[in-house]
C-alpha cells in the first residue's frame, strides 16, 4: 500500500498545486496508515518534495518524458505504482492532470473521482467531496474499488511545509514513445496564469470597451493578481478567451476575486462562486452579484478602480 | 471518415439545483434539460468536417428514453444517425465503457471537455485508454490533414498544437466553432433518421454518490461607501491578509 502523487513541474519549478497535492497525499497516507511516493518527470523544481510530505521521491529521466503526452505520463506513473505497490493516486487537476487521471484509472482498474475539494473520509466508506453542477453543489462520492485515482482542484488544500527532506531517486522506466506529436507551444509569458492565481481582478461589460482595461490591469499588476473577464467581454474580443471565467469558461477558486462591472449571472457565478473572498463593484445596487459577495461597493468602476489602485500602491509602498 | 459524437443531456445552465430523498437524488422536477454545451460544439465541428471531407456523424448518448428529444435535436443539426445506450449513467467509468463498446468501428470519437452536471472531464480519457487510442483533450481547433488530426489545445497558461494519427479521441473546448442551430428542414428530416436503442453492458460499479449538499452560503455582504472605496483595500490587507 502507498499513496502515489504526481509532482508536476513547469518552467523548472514545481507547480504550487502539486505541492498542495503532496500535502493532501501525506494527510491521506497518515489516515490510511501508509506512506507517500512523489513522482516527477521531465524537469524538476528546486523545492525538496520531502518538505511538503513526500516520504520517497522518484524522478523519471526517460527521454520520452521531456514533453507532455497523457499516455506516456500515465504509463510511467502506472508502472512505478506497480513496482512500489501504490494503490491510491493523488493528481492535481491542472490541464495535464485532467488528461492523465482517467488514463491512469483505466490502467490501474481504479475508481476515479475528479473535482475534489477536500480531504477524503476514510473511516467506514472511502468518501470524497467533489464539485458538481458547475460548482452549484457538492457531491459526496464513495469509491468502492480497491484502487483509487483522486484529482484535486487547485487551491483547495493548504500546503504544509513541516516534512523532512528526502533524496531523489532517478529512474528510467522505459515508457513507450508518445502517440501524439506536439507541433508548437505558445505560452503567455510574464503573466500569472489564471488557473494558478491566488488573487484575481475581473471585469465585465460595465467597463464599456477594451480601451478601458488598463484600469483592471493596473490594479491586477499592483496586487500581483491575474486578470479575468465575463463571457460577453471575451465574445466581443475585448479580452482574450483564456480570461473568460464561468460555466462555459474557466472555473477558478482564488483567495480573492474582485469583480467590476459584472452583473453576476448564474453562469458567471458557476465559475467563480467558490472564491474565498469576493468583492463586487457595480453601479446597480440590485446587481445579483452582491448576493454572492463578501464586500460590495455601489459605484462607478471608472472612479472606484483608480482609487483602489492608489490605495494598493500606498499600502504596498510601490 | 466516420465520427462518433458523445452527447450528454444536462440541466439548463440557469437551473436552480435542489435535491430529494434526503439529499441523495438530484431533483429533476421542473428542470429543463439541454444538450451539454461542449457537446453542441463537438457535434457542430464533426458535421463541418464531414461536410468537407465526406463521411458520417453518429451521435451516442447513454441515457433513458427521456433523452430522446435531445438526440432528435442532434439529428436535426445534421447527424446521420444515433445510438442510445438504454441506461441511467452511473459515473464516468460506466459511461465510457458503454461508449468504448460502440466506438471500435469509428475513425474519431468526439466528446465535450466536460459535462456541466457531473463536471467529470473523465469520459474522453477513459474511452481513449479503454480503446488504446490517443487522446487530444480540451481542443479549441480541430482540422484533418492527410488522414491525421491537427488540433490546438489549451494548456496551463497557453495553447499547443498537437498532431495525431487516426483513430483518436478528441474533447471540445469553447472557441472550437459556433454551435449550429437546427433549421426547419433538419427538424423534419430528423424524424425519419435512425435512432438505435441498444442495451447496456454492465461493467464497472466503482463510485456512488452518497449525498449532495449546497455550497456554504456567504454570510452576507458588507457594503462599503464608494466615497471610502480605499477602505476595501485596507480590509483586504489588514483583516483578510490577502496580500
Ligand atoms: C449557456 C450559457 C453559458 C454562459 N456562460 C457564461 C460564462 O461562462 N461566463 C460568463 O461570465 N457568462 C456566461 N454566460 C452569460 C451570462 O448569462 C451573462 O450574460 C454574462 O455573465 C453577463 O456579463 P456581464 O456581467 O459582463 O454583462 P452585463 O450583464 O451587461 O452586466 C454589466 C454590469 O455592469 C454594471 N455596470 C455598468 N456600468 C458600470 C460602471 N461604470 N461601473 C460599475 N458597474 C457598471 C451594470 O450594472 C451591470 O450589472 C452564459 C450564458 C449562457 C446562456
Ligand atoms: N451519458 C453520456 N452519454 C454520452 N456521452 C456522455 C455522457 N456523459 C458524458 N459524456 C461525454 O463525455 C464528455 C465528458 O463528460 P464528463 O466526464 O461527465 O464530464 C461529455 O462532454 C460528453 O461528450
Short mmCIF file of C-alpha atoms and ligand atoms in Angstrom, two decimals, chain A residues 203-208 229-233 244-250 260-269 271 281-285 287-289 299-302, chain B residues 12-14 34 37-38 116, ligand 1:
data_model
loop_
_atom_site.label_atom_id
_atom_site.label_comp_id
_atom_site.label_asym_id
_atom_site.label_seq_id
_atom_site.Cartn_x
_atom_site.Cartn_y
_atom_site.Cartn_z
CA UNK A 203 -14.33 42.94 -15.18
CA UNK A 204 -17.40 42.76 -17.36
CA UNK A 205 -19.44 44.68 -19.85
CA UNK A 206 -19.72 47.57 -17.39
CA UNK A 207 -16.20 48.60 -18.39
CA UNK A 208 -17.64 49.68 -21.77
CA UNK A 229 -13.44 38.69 -17.58
CA UNK A 230 -17.07 37.75 -18.18
CA UNK A 231 -18.20 35.84 -21.27
CA UNK A 232 -19.56 38.76 -23.34
CA UNK A 233 -16.26 40.55 -22.87
CA UNK A 244 -13.21 34.04 -19.70
CA UNK A 245 -14.43 32.59 -16.40
CA UNK A 246 -17.74 30.91 -15.69
CA UNK A 247 -19.77 27.89 -16.56
CA UNK A 248 -18.50 27.78 -20.14
CA UNK A 249 -15.12 29.30 -19.36
CA UNK A 250 -12.56 28.53 -16.69
CA UNK A 260 -16.04 45.28 -11.53
CA UNK A 261 -18.97 45.92 -13.86
CA UNK A 262 -20.11 42.28 -13.85
CA UNK A 263 -23.79 41.65 -13.13
CA UNK A 264 -23.28 38.25 -11.52
CA UNK A 265 -25.34 36.00 -13.79
CA UNK A 266 -25.73 32.43 -12.56
CA UNK A 267 -23.44 31.17 -15.35
CA UNK A 268 -20.73 33.60 -14.29
CA UNK A 269 -21.05 32.65 -10.61
CA UNK A 271 -17.06 29.66 -12.39
CA UNK A 281 -18.13 46.92 -7.69
CA UNK A 282 -21.29 47.80 -9.59
CA UNK A 283 -23.33 50.95 -10.24
CA UNK A 284 -26.56 48.99 -9.78
CA UNK A 285 -27.37 48.22 -6.11
CA UNK A 287 -26.97 43.62 -9.27
CA UNK A 288 -27.30 39.91 -8.37
CA UNK A 289 -23.56 39.63 -7.75
CA UNK A 299 -20.29 52.86 -7.50
CA UNK A 300 -18.81 53.62 -10.86
CA UNK A 301 -15.87 51.35 -11.70
CA UNK A 302 -14.25 54.24 -13.55
CA UNK B 12 -30.14 24.08 -18.41
CA UNK B 13 -27.42 26.47 -17.21
CA UNK B 14 -29.88 28.64 -15.25
CA UNK B 34 -30.41 20.72 -22.78
CA UNK B 37 -22.91 23.00 -24.42
CA UNK B 38 -19.48 21.48 -25.18
CA UNK B 116 -21.82 20.61 -16.90
C1 LIG C 1 -25.28 28.67 -21.89
C2 LIG C 1 -24.71 29.93 -21.30
C3 LIG C 1 -23.44 29.90 -20.76
C4 LIG C 1 -22.87 31.07 -20.23
N1 LIG C 1 -21.61 31.00 -19.68
C5 LIG C 1 -21.08 32.11 -19.14
C6 LIG C 1 -19.78 32.09 -18.54
O1 LIG C 1 -19.10 31.05 -18.54
N2 LIG C 1 -19.28 33.22 -18.00
C7 LIG C 1 -19.99 34.40 -18.00
O2 LIG C 1 -19.47 35.40 -17.48
N3 LIG C 1 -21.21 34.47 -18.56
C8 LIG C 1 -21.77 33.36 -19.14
N4 LIG C 1 -22.99 33.45 -19.72
C9 LIG C 1 -23.61 34.79 -19.89
C10 LIG C 1 -24.30 35.28 -18.64
O3 LIG C 1 -25.63 34.81 -18.62
C11 LIG C 1 -24.32 36.83 -18.63
O4 LIG C 1 -24.95 37.27 -19.81
C12 LIG C 1 -22.94 37.47 -18.55
O5 LIG C 1 -22.20 36.92 -17.47
C13 LIG C 1 -23.08 38.97 -18.35
O6 LIG C 1 -21.81 39.58 -18.42
P1 LIG C 1 -21.56 40.98 -17.70
O7 LIG C 1 -21.93 40.86 -16.28
O8 LIG C 1 -20.18 41.38 -18.04
O9 LIG C 1 -22.53 41.96 -18.50
P2 LIG C 1 -23.93 42.59 -18.09
O10 LIG C 1 -24.90 41.57 -17.69
O11 LIG C 1 -24.26 43.50 -19.19
O12 LIG C 1 -23.59 43.40 -16.79
C14 LIG C 1 -22.83 44.57 -16.74
C15 LIG C 1 -22.90 45.08 -15.33
O13 LIG C 1 -22.07 46.21 -15.21
C16 LIG C 1 -22.71 47.18 -14.41
N5 LIG C 1 -22.14 48.47 -14.79
C17 LIG C 1 -22.42 49.23 -15.88
N6 LIG C 1 -21.64 50.33 -15.88
C18 LIG C 1 -20.86 50.27 -14.80
C19 LIG C 1 -19.87 51.12 -14.25
N7 LIG C 1 -19.48 52.26 -14.87
N8 LIG C 1 -19.28 50.75 -13.10
C20 LIG C 1 -19.63 49.60 -12.46
N9 LIG C 1 -20.58 48.78 -12.93
C21 LIG C 1 -21.18 49.11 -14.08
C22 LIG C 1 -24.18 47.02 -14.69
O14 LIG C 1 -24.95 47.48 -13.60
C23 LIG C 1 -24.28 45.50 -14.86
O15 LIG C 1 -24.58 44.85 -13.64
C24 LIG C 1 -23.60 32.29 -20.24
C25 LIG C 1 -24.89 32.30 -20.77
C26 LIG C 1 -25.45 31.16 -21.29
C27 LIG C 1 -26.85 31.21 -21.84
#
